[in-house]
Amino acid sequence: MSVEATARVVATRDGLPVLESAGPLALRRTRAAGPYTRVTVVGAMSAPLGGDRLAVEADVHEGAKLHLDSAAATVALPGRSPAPATYDVALTVAQDAELRWLPEQLISARGSDLRMRTRVELAATARLVLREEQILGRHGEEPGTLTTRLTVHRAGRPLLDQELSFGPGAPGGWDGGAVLAGHRAVGQLLVVDPDFEKNPVESRQLGESAVLTPLAGPAALVTAVAPDALRLRRLLDAARCELLDG
Protein backbone atom coordinates (compact mmCIF):
# COMPACT_ATOMS: atom_id res chain seq x y z
CA MET A 1 0.00 0.00 0.00
CA SER A 2 1.38 3.40 -1.00
CA VAL A 3 1.86 6.20 1.54
CA GLU A 4 0.86 9.84 1.15
CA ALA A 5 2.23 12.21 3.80
CA THR A 6 3.23 15.86 4.23
CA ALA A 7 5.38 17.09 7.13
CA ARG A 8 5.31 20.81 7.87
CA VAL A 9 7.34 23.29 9.92
CA VAL A 10 6.82 27.01 10.49
CA ALA A 11 9.63 29.03 12.10
CA THR A 12 9.29 32.51 13.61
CA ARG A 13 11.63 34.68 15.68
CA ASP A 14 9.97 33.25 18.78
CA GLY A 15 10.13 29.56 17.95
CA LEU A 16 8.22 26.85 16.08
CA PRO A 17 4.46 27.45 16.17
CA VAL A 18 3.98 24.57 13.70
CA LEU A 19 5.88 21.27 13.78
CA GLU A 20 3.76 18.59 12.12
CA SER A 21 5.06 15.08 11.43
CA ALA A 22 3.31 12.73 9.01
CA GLY A 23 3.71 9.10 7.98
CA PRO A 24 7.40 8.21 7.62
CA LEU A 25 8.48 11.85 8.11
CA ALA A 26 8.95 12.67 11.79
CA LEU A 27 10.10 16.21 12.65
CA ARG A 28 12.09 16.74 15.84
CA ARG A 29 13.48 19.92 17.36
CA THR A 30 17.18 19.30 18.01
CA ARG A 31 20.04 21.18 19.61
CA ALA A 32 21.39 24.00 17.44
CA ALA A 33 24.52 26.12 17.42
CA GLY A 34 24.45 29.89 17.12
CA PRO A 35 21.26 31.84 16.35
CA TYR A 36 19.45 29.04 14.51
CA THR A 37 16.44 26.99 15.46
CA ARG A 38 17.16 23.45 14.33
CA VAL A 39 14.71 20.81 13.12
CA THR A 40 15.72 17.29 12.07
CA VAL A 41 13.71 14.98 9.80
CA VAL A 42 13.77 11.47 11.25
CA GLY A 43 12.63 8.58 9.05
CA ALA A 44 10.00 6.55 10.90
CA MET A 45 9.84 3.75 8.29
CA SER A 46 11.34 2.71 4.95
CA ALA A 47 10.37 5.31 2.34
CA PRO A 48 9.98 6.40 -0.33
CA LEU A 49 8.79 3.17 -1.99
CA GLY A 50 7.21 2.91 -5.41
CA GLY A 51 3.94 4.84 -5.48
CA ASP A 52 4.60 6.83 -2.27
CA ARG A 53 3.86 10.56 -2.30
CA LEU A 54 5.89 12.38 0.34
CA ALA A 55 6.38 16.10 0.98
CA VAL A 56 8.15 18.45 3.35
CA GLU A 57 7.05 22.08 3.70
CA ALA A 58 9.04 24.74 5.57
CA ASP A 59 7.93 28.34 6.04
CA VAL A 60 10.49 30.69 7.61
CA HIS A 61 8.87 33.94 8.75
CA GLU A 62 10.46 37.40 8.79
CA GLY A 63 13.65 37.57 10.82
CA ALA A 64 13.69 33.85 11.73
CA LYS A 65 16.70 31.55 11.24
CA LEU A 66 16.01 27.87 10.64
CA HIS A 67 18.47 25.01 10.22
CA LEU A 68 16.64 22.03 8.71
CA ASP A 69 18.45 18.70 8.26
CA SER A 70 17.86 14.95 8.44
CA ALA A 71 19.08 12.22 10.76
CA ALA A 72 20.04 9.73 8.03
CA ALA A 73 20.18 9.25 4.30
CA THR A 74 16.94 8.84 2.37
CA VAL A 75 16.89 5.58 0.39
CA ALA A 76 14.56 5.31 -2.60
CA LEU A 77 13.45 1.67 -2.86
CA PRO A 78 11.26 -0.34 -5.24
CA GLY A 79 7.74 -1.02 -3.97
CA ARG A 80 4.73 -3.10 -4.88
CA SER A 81 3.28 -0.30 -6.97
CA PRO A 82 4.80 0.17 -10.45
CA ALA A 83 4.15 3.92 -10.19
CA PRO A 84 7.13 6.16 -9.40
CA ALA A 85 7.49 7.61 -5.93
CA THR A 86 7.42 11.39 -5.51
CA TYR A 87 9.13 13.53 -2.90
CA ASP A 88 8.31 17.25 -2.95
CA VAL A 89 10.09 19.87 -0.85
CA ALA A 90 8.57 23.37 -0.64
CA LEU A 91 10.61 26.07 1.12
CA THR A 92 9.52 29.68 1.71
CA VAL A 93 11.83 32.27 3.28
CA ALA A 94 10.57 35.75 4.18
CA GLN A 95 12.33 39.11 4.44
CA ASP A 96 15.49 39.13 6.60
CA ALA A 97 15.01 35.42 7.30
CA GLU A 98 17.50 32.61 6.73
CA LEU A 99 17.13 28.92 5.95
CA ARG A 100 19.80 26.25 5.89
CA TRP A 101 18.39 23.15 4.17
CA LEU A 102 21.06 20.50 4.68
CA PRO A 103 19.58 16.99 4.44
CA GLU A 104 21.65 13.83 4.25
CA GLN A 105 22.16 12.05 0.93
CA LEU A 106 19.44 10.67 -1.28
CA ILE A 107 20.33 7.13 -2.36
CA SER A 108 18.75 5.69 -5.49
CA ALA A 109 18.64 1.90 -4.96
CA ARG A 110 18.40 -0.56 -7.85
CA GLY A 111 14.87 -0.98 -9.14
CA SER A 112 13.55 2.23 -7.60
CA ASP A 113 11.91 5.10 -9.49
CA LEU A 114 11.79 8.47 -7.72
CA ARG A 115 10.77 11.93 -8.90
CA MET A 116 11.97 14.60 -6.47
CA ARG A 117 11.18 18.29 -6.76
CA THR A 118 12.45 21.12 -4.56
CA ARG A 119 10.76 24.52 -4.89
CA VAL A 120 12.07 27.59 -3.08
CA GLU A 121 10.45 31.03 -2.76
CA LEU A 122 12.75 33.73 -1.36
CA ALA A 123 12.03 37.31 -0.40
CA ALA A 124 14.49 39.93 -1.66
CA THR A 125 16.47 40.04 1.62
CA ALA A 126 16.22 36.33 2.45
CA ARG A 127 19.28 34.09 2.79
CA LEU A 128 19.52 30.45 1.77
CA VAL A 129 22.06 27.66 2.04
CA LEU A 130 20.80 24.55 0.26
CA ARG A 131 22.61 21.26 -0.29
CA GLU A 132 21.44 18.30 -2.37
CA GLU A 133 23.40 15.06 -2.77
CA GLN A 134 22.40 12.13 -4.97
CA ILE A 135 24.09 8.72 -4.59
CA LEU A 136 23.44 6.43 -7.54
CA GLY A 137 23.10 2.93 -6.13
CA ARG A 138 24.17 1.37 -2.88
CA HIS A 139 27.62 -0.22 -2.67
CA GLY A 140 28.23 -2.44 -5.67
CA GLU A 141 24.79 -2.07 -7.27
CA GLU A 142 23.38 -0.21 -10.25
CA PRO A 143 21.16 2.82 -9.54
CA GLY A 144 17.44 3.10 -9.89
CA THR A 145 15.78 5.81 -11.95
CA LEU A 146 16.06 9.24 -10.36
CA THR A 147 14.83 12.61 -11.60
CA THR A 148 15.34 15.73 -9.51
CA ARG A 149 14.31 19.30 -10.18
CA LEU A 150 15.38 22.37 -8.23
CA THR A 151 13.44 25.60 -8.83
CA VAL A 152 14.26 28.82 -6.99
CA HIS A 153 12.50 32.20 -7.21
CA ARG A 154 13.77 35.35 -5.51
CA ALA A 155 11.51 38.39 -5.09
CA GLY A 156 9.09 36.72 -7.50
CA ARG A 157 11.67 36.29 -10.27
CA PRO A 158 13.34 33.06 -11.44
CA LEU A 159 16.83 32.51 -10.02
CA LEU A 160 17.49 28.86 -10.86
CA ASP A 161 15.64 26.02 -12.59
CA GLN A 162 17.69 22.83 -12.92
CA GLU A 163 16.65 19.26 -13.67
CA LEU A 164 18.83 16.14 -13.45
CA SER A 165 17.99 12.59 -14.56
CA PHE A 166 19.97 9.42 -13.87
CA GLY A 167 19.58 5.67 -14.16
CA PRO A 168 17.96 3.25 -16.62
CA GLY A 169 14.90 5.46 -17.18
CA ALA A 170 16.94 8.59 -17.95
CA PRO A 171 17.85 9.88 -21.42
CA GLY A 172 20.99 8.38 -22.90
CA GLY A 173 24.36 9.88 -22.03
CA TRP A 174 23.73 10.50 -18.32
CA ASP A 175 26.76 8.37 -17.43
CA GLY A 176 28.98 9.61 -20.26
CA GLY A 177 32.07 11.76 -20.13
CA ALA A 178 30.11 15.01 -20.49
CA VAL A 179 27.92 14.31 -17.44
CA LEU A 180 29.07 11.91 -14.70
CA ALA A 181 32.00 10.17 -16.40
CA GLY A 182 31.43 7.04 -14.33
CA HIS A 183 31.05 8.81 -10.98
CA ARG A 184 28.24 7.64 -8.69
CA ALA A 185 27.85 10.68 -6.42
CA VAL A 186 26.65 14.09 -7.59
CA GLY A 187 25.70 17.13 -5.56
CA GLN A 188 24.77 20.79 -5.61
CA LEU A 189 25.29 23.58 -3.11
CA LEU A 190 23.30 26.78 -3.56
CA VAL A 191 24.03 29.89 -1.51
CA VAL A 192 21.81 32.97 -1.85
CA ASP A 193 23.01 36.03 0.04
CA PRO A 194 22.17 39.71 -0.61
CA ASP A 195 25.79 40.53 0.31
CA PHE A 196 26.84 38.97 -3.01
CA GLU A 197 25.35 42.01 -4.78
CA LYS A 198 28.27 44.10 -3.48
CA ASN A 199 30.82 41.29 -3.47
CA PRO A 200 29.88 38.85 -6.24
CA VAL A 201 31.64 35.50 -6.46
CA GLU A 202 33.74 34.58 -9.48
CA SER A 203 33.34 31.47 -11.58
CA ARG A 204 36.10 28.97 -10.93
CA GLN A 205 36.96 25.32 -10.61
CA LEU A 206 37.13 23.85 -7.11
CA GLY A 207 39.52 20.91 -7.14
CA GLU A 208 39.29 18.36 -9.94
CA SER A 209 35.54 17.66 -9.94
CA ALA A 210 33.63 20.71 -8.71
CA VAL A 211 32.83 24.10 -10.18
CA LEU A 212 31.54 27.34 -8.69
CA THR A 213 29.16 29.36 -10.87
CA PRO A 214 27.69 32.80 -10.03
CA LEU A 215 24.01 33.12 -10.90
CA ALA A 216 22.09 36.10 -12.28
CA GLY A 217 21.34 37.39 -8.81
CA PRO A 218 23.11 37.42 -5.43
CA ALA A 219 23.71 33.66 -5.54
CA ALA A 220 26.34 31.03 -6.25
CA LEU A 221 25.91 27.41 -7.32
CA VAL A 222 28.50 24.70 -6.71
CA THR A 223 28.13 21.49 -8.72
CA ALA A 224 30.30 18.49 -7.92
CA VAL A 225 30.75 14.83 -8.81
CA ALA A 226 32.73 12.23 -6.87
CA PRO A 227 33.32 8.48 -6.71
CA ASP A 228 31.44 8.14 -3.43
CA ALA A 229 29.34 9.96 -0.82
CA LEU A 230 32.22 10.71 1.54
CA ARG A 231 34.33 12.50 -1.05
CA LEU A 232 31.29 14.37 -2.37
CA ARG A 233 30.50 15.67 1.13
CA ARG A 234 34.08 16.83 1.61
CA LEU A 235 33.92 18.80 -1.65
CA LEU A 236 30.64 20.50 -0.76
CA ASP A 237 31.65 21.19 2.85
CA ALA A 238 34.84 22.88 1.68
CA ALA A 239 32.86 24.99 -0.79
CA ARG A 240 30.30 25.93 1.88
CA CYS A 241 33.03 27.08 4.26
CA GLU A 242 34.62 29.17 1.54
CA LEU A 243 31.36 30.85 0.50
CA LEU A 244 30.09 31.53 4.01
CA ASP A 245 33.38 32.55 5.58
CA GLY A 246 35.07 34.11 2.60
Coordinates of C-alpha atoms in Angstrom, one line a residue:
M1 CA 0.0 0.0 0.0
S2 CA 1.4 3.4 -1.0
V3 CA 1.9 6.2 1.5
E4 CA 0.9 9.8 1.2
A5 CA 2.2 12.2 3.8
T6 CA 3.2 15.9 4.2
A7 CA 5.4 17.1 7.1
R8 CA 5.3 20.8 7.9
V9 CA 7.3 23.3 9.9
V10 CA 6.8 27.0 10.5
A11 CA 9.6 29.0 12.1
T12 CA 9.3 32.5 13.6
R13 CA 11.6 34.7 15.7
D14 CA 10.0 33.3 18.8
G15 CA 10.1 29.6 17.9
L16 CA 8.2 26.8 16.1
P17 CA 4.5 27.4 16.2
V18 CA 4.0 24.6 13.7
L19 CA 5.9 21.3 13.8
E20 CA 3.8 18.6 12.1
S21 CA 5.1 15.1 11.4
A22 CA 3.3 12.7 9.0
G23 CA 3.7 9.1 8.0
P24 CA 7.4 8.2 7.6
L25 CA 8.5 11.8 8.1
A26 CA 9.0 12.7 11.8
L27 CA 10.1 16.2 12.7
R28 CA 12.1 16.7 15.8
R29 CA 13.5 19.9 17.4
T30 CA 17.2 19.3 18.0
R31 CA 20.0 21.2 19.6
A32 CA 21.4 24.0 17.4
A33 CA 24.5 26.1 17.4
G34 CA 24.4 29.9 17.1
P35 CA 21.3 31.8 16.4
Y36 CA 19.5 29.0 14.5
T37 CA 16.4 27.0 15.5
R38 CA 17.2 23.4 14.3
V39 CA 14.7 20.8 13.1
T40 CA 15.7 17.3 12.1
V41 CA 13.7 15.0 9.8
V42 CA 13.8 11.5 11.2
G43 CA 12.6 8.6 9.0
A44 CA 10.0 6.5 10.9
M45 CA 9.8 3.8 8.3
S46 CA 11.3 2.7 5.0
A47 CA 10.4 5.3 2.3
P48 CA 10.0 6.4 -0.3
L49 CA 8.8 3.2 -2.0
G50 CA 7.2 2.9 -5.4
G51 CA 3.9 4.8 -5.5
D52 CA 4.6 6.8 -2.3
R53 CA 3.9 10.6 -2.3
L54 CA 5.9 12.4 0.3
A55 CA 6.4 16.1 1.0
V56 CA 8.2 18.5 3.4
E57 CA 7.1 22.1 3.7
A58 CA 9.0 24.7 5.6
D59 CA 7.9 28.3 6.0
V60 CA 10.5 30.7 7.6
H61 CA 8.9 33.9 8.8
E62 CA 10.5 37.4 8.8
G63 CA 13.6 37.6 10.8
A64 CA 13.7 33.8 11.7
K65 CA 16.7 31.6 11.2
L66 CA 16.0 27.9 10.6
H67 CA 18.5 25.0 10.2
L68 CA 16.6 22.0 8.7
D69 CA 18.4 18.7 8.3
S70 CA 17.9 15.0 8.4
A71 CA 19.1 12.2 10.8
A72 CA 20.0 9.7 8.0
A73 CA 20.2 9.2 4.3
T74 CA 16.9 8.8 2.4
V75 CA 16.9 5.6 0.4
A76 CA 14.6 5.3 -2.6
L77 CA 13.5 1.7 -2.9
P78 CA 11.3 -0.3 -5.2
G79 CA 7.7 -1.0 -4.0
R80 CA 4.7 -3.1 -4.9
S81 CA 3.3 -0.3 -7.0
P82 CA 4.8 0.2 -10.4
A83 CA 4.2 3.9 -10.2
P84 CA 7.1 6.2 -9.4
A85 CA 7.5 7.6 -5.9
T86 CA 7.4 11.4 -5.5
Y87 CA 9.1 13.5 -2.9
D88 CA 8.3 17.3 -3.0
V89 CA 10.1 19.9 -0.9
A90 CA 8.6 23.4 -0.6
L91 CA 10.6 26.1 1.1
T92 CA 9.5 29.7 1.7
V93 CA 11.8 32.3 3.3
A94 CA 10.6 35.7 4.2
Q95 CA 12.3 39.1 4.4
D96 CA 15.5 39.1 6.6
A97 CA 15.0 35.4 7.3
E98 CA 17.5 32.6 6.7
L99 CA 17.1 28.9 5.9
R100 CA 19.8 26.3 5.9
W101 CA 18.4 23.1 4.2
L102 CA 21.1 20.5 4.7
P103 CA 19.6 17.0 4.4
E104 CA 21.6 13.8 4.2
Q105 CA 22.2 12.0 0.9
L106 CA 19.4 10.7 -1.3
I107 CA 20.3 7.1 -2.4
S108 CA 18.7 5.7 -5.5
A109 CA 18.6 1.9 -5.0
R110 CA 18.4 -0.6 -7.8
G111 CA 14.9 -1.0 -9.1
S112 CA 13.6 2.2 -7.6
D113 CA 11.9 5.1 -9.5
L114 CA 11.8 8.5 -7.7
R115 CA 10.8 11.9 -8.9
M116 CA 12.0 14.6 -6.5
R117 CA 11.2 18.3 -6.8
T118 CA 12.4 21.1 -4.6
R119 CA 10.8 24.5 -4.9
V120 CA 12.1 27.6 -3.1
E121 CA 10.5 31.0 -2.8
L122 CA 12.7 33.7 -1.4
A123 CA 12.0 37.3 -0.4
A124 CA 14.5 39.9 -1.7
T125 CA 16.5 40.0 1.6
A126 CA 16.2 36.3 2.4
R127 CA 19.3 34.1 2.8
L128 CA 19.5 30.5 1.8
V129 CA 22.1 27.7 2.0
L130 CA 20.8 24.5 0.3
R131 CA 22.6 21.3 -0.3
E132 CA 21.4 18.3 -2.4
E133 CA 23.4 15.1 -2.8
Q134 CA 22.4 12.1 -5.0
I135 CA 24.1 8.7 -4.6
L136 CA 23.4 6.4 -7.5
G137 CA 23.1 2.9 -6.1
R138 CA 24.2 1.4 -2.9
H139 CA 27.6 -0.2 -2.7
G140 CA 28.2 -2.4 -5.7
E141 CA 24.8 -2.1 -7.3
E142 CA 23.4 -0.2 -10.3
P143 CA 21.2 2.8 -9.5
G144 CA 17.4 3.1 -9.9
T145 CA 15.8 5.8 -12.0
L146 CA 16.1 9.2 -10.4
T147 CA 14.8 12.6 -11.6
T148 CA 15.3 15.7 -9.5
R149 CA 14.3 19.3 -10.2
L150 CA 15.4 22.4 -8.2
T151 CA 13.4 25.6 -8.8
V152 CA 14.3 28.8 -7.0
H153 CA 12.5 32.2 -7.2
R154 CA 13.8 35.4 -5.5
A155 CA 11.5 38.4 -5.1
G156 CA 9.1 36.7 -7.5
R157 CA 11.7 36.3 -10.3
P158 CA 13.3 33.1 -11.4
L159 CA 16.8 32.5 -10.0
L160 CA 17.5 28.9 -10.9
D161 CA 15.6 26.0 -12.6
Q162 CA 17.7 22.8 -12.9
E163 CA 16.6 19.3 -13.7
L164 CA 18.8 16.1 -13.4
S165 CA 18.0 12.6 -14.6
F166 CA 20.0 9.4 -13.9
G167 CA 19.6 5.7 -14.2
P168 CA 18.0 3.2 -16.6
G169 CA 14.9 5.5 -17.2
A170 CA 16.9 8.6 -17.9
P171 CA 17.9 9.9 -21.4
G172 CA 21.0 8.4 -22.9
G173 CA 24.4 9.9 -22.0
W174 CA 23.7 10.5 -18.3
D175 CA 26.8 8.4 -17.4
G176 CA 29.0 9.6 -20.3
G177 CA 32.1 11.8 -20.1
A178 CA 30.1 15.0 -20.5
V179 CA 27.9 14.3 -17.4
L180 CA 29.1 11.9 -14.7
A181 CA 32.0 10.2 -16.4
G182 CA 31.4 7.0 -14.3
H183 CA 31.0 8.8 -11.0
R184 CA 28.2 7.6 -8.7
A185 CA 27.8 10.7 -6.4
V186 CA 26.7 14.1 -7.6
G187 CA 25.7 17.1 -5.6
Q188 CA 24.8 20.8 -5.6
L189 CA 25.3 23.6 -3.1
L190 CA 23.3 26.8 -3.6
V191 CA 24.0 29.9 -1.5
V192 CA 21.8 33.0 -1.8
D193 CA 23.0 36.0 0.0
P194 CA 22.2 39.7 -0.6
D195 CA 25.8 40.5 0.3
F196 CA 26.8 39.0 -3.0
E197 CA 25.4 42.0 -4.8
K198 CA 28.3 44.1 -3.5
N199 CA 30.8 41.3 -3.5
P200 CA 29.9 38.8 -6.2
V201 CA 31.6 35.5 -6.5
E202 CA 33.7 34.6 -9.5
S203 CA 33.3 31.5 -11.6
R204 CA 36.1 29.0 -10.9
Q205 CA 37.0 25.3 -10.6
L206 CA 37.1 23.9 -7.1
G207 CA 39.5 20.9 -7.1
E208 CA 39.3 18.4 -9.9
S209 CA 35.5 17.7 -9.9
A210 CA 33.6 20.7 -8.7
V211 CA 32.8 24.1 -10.2
L212 CA 31.5 27.3 -8.7
T213 CA 29.2 29.4 -10.9
P214 CA 27.7 32.8 -10.0
L215 CA 24.0 33.1 -10.9
A216 CA 22.1 36.1 -12.3
G217 CA 21.3 37.4 -8.8
P218 CA 23.1 37.4 -5.4
A219 CA 23.7 33.7 -5.5
A220 CA 26.3 31.0 -6.2
L221 CA 25.9 27.4 -7.3
V222 CA 28.5 24.7 -6.7
T223 CA 28.1 21.5 -8.7
A224 CA 30.3 18.5 -7.9
V225 CA 30.8 14.8 -8.8
A226 CA 32.7 12.2 -6.9
P227 CA 33.3 8.5 -6.7
D228 CA 31.4 8.1 -3.4
A229 CA 29.3 10.0 -0.8
L230 CA 32.2 10.7 1.5
R231 CA 34.3 12.5 -1.1
L232 CA 31.3 14.4 -2.4
R233 CA 30.5 15.7 1.1
R234 CA 34.1 16.8 1.6
L235 CA 33.9 18.8 -1.6
L236 CA 30.6 20.5 -0.8
D237 CA 31.6 21.2 2.9
A238 CA 34.8 22.9 1.7
A239 CA 32.9 25.0 -0.8
R240 CA 30.3 25.9 1.9
C241 CA 33.0 27.1 4.3
E242 CA 34.6 29.2 1.5
L243 CA 31.4 30.9 0.5
L244 CA 30.1 31.5 4.0
D245 CA 33.4 32.6 5.6
G246 CA 35.1 34.1 2.6

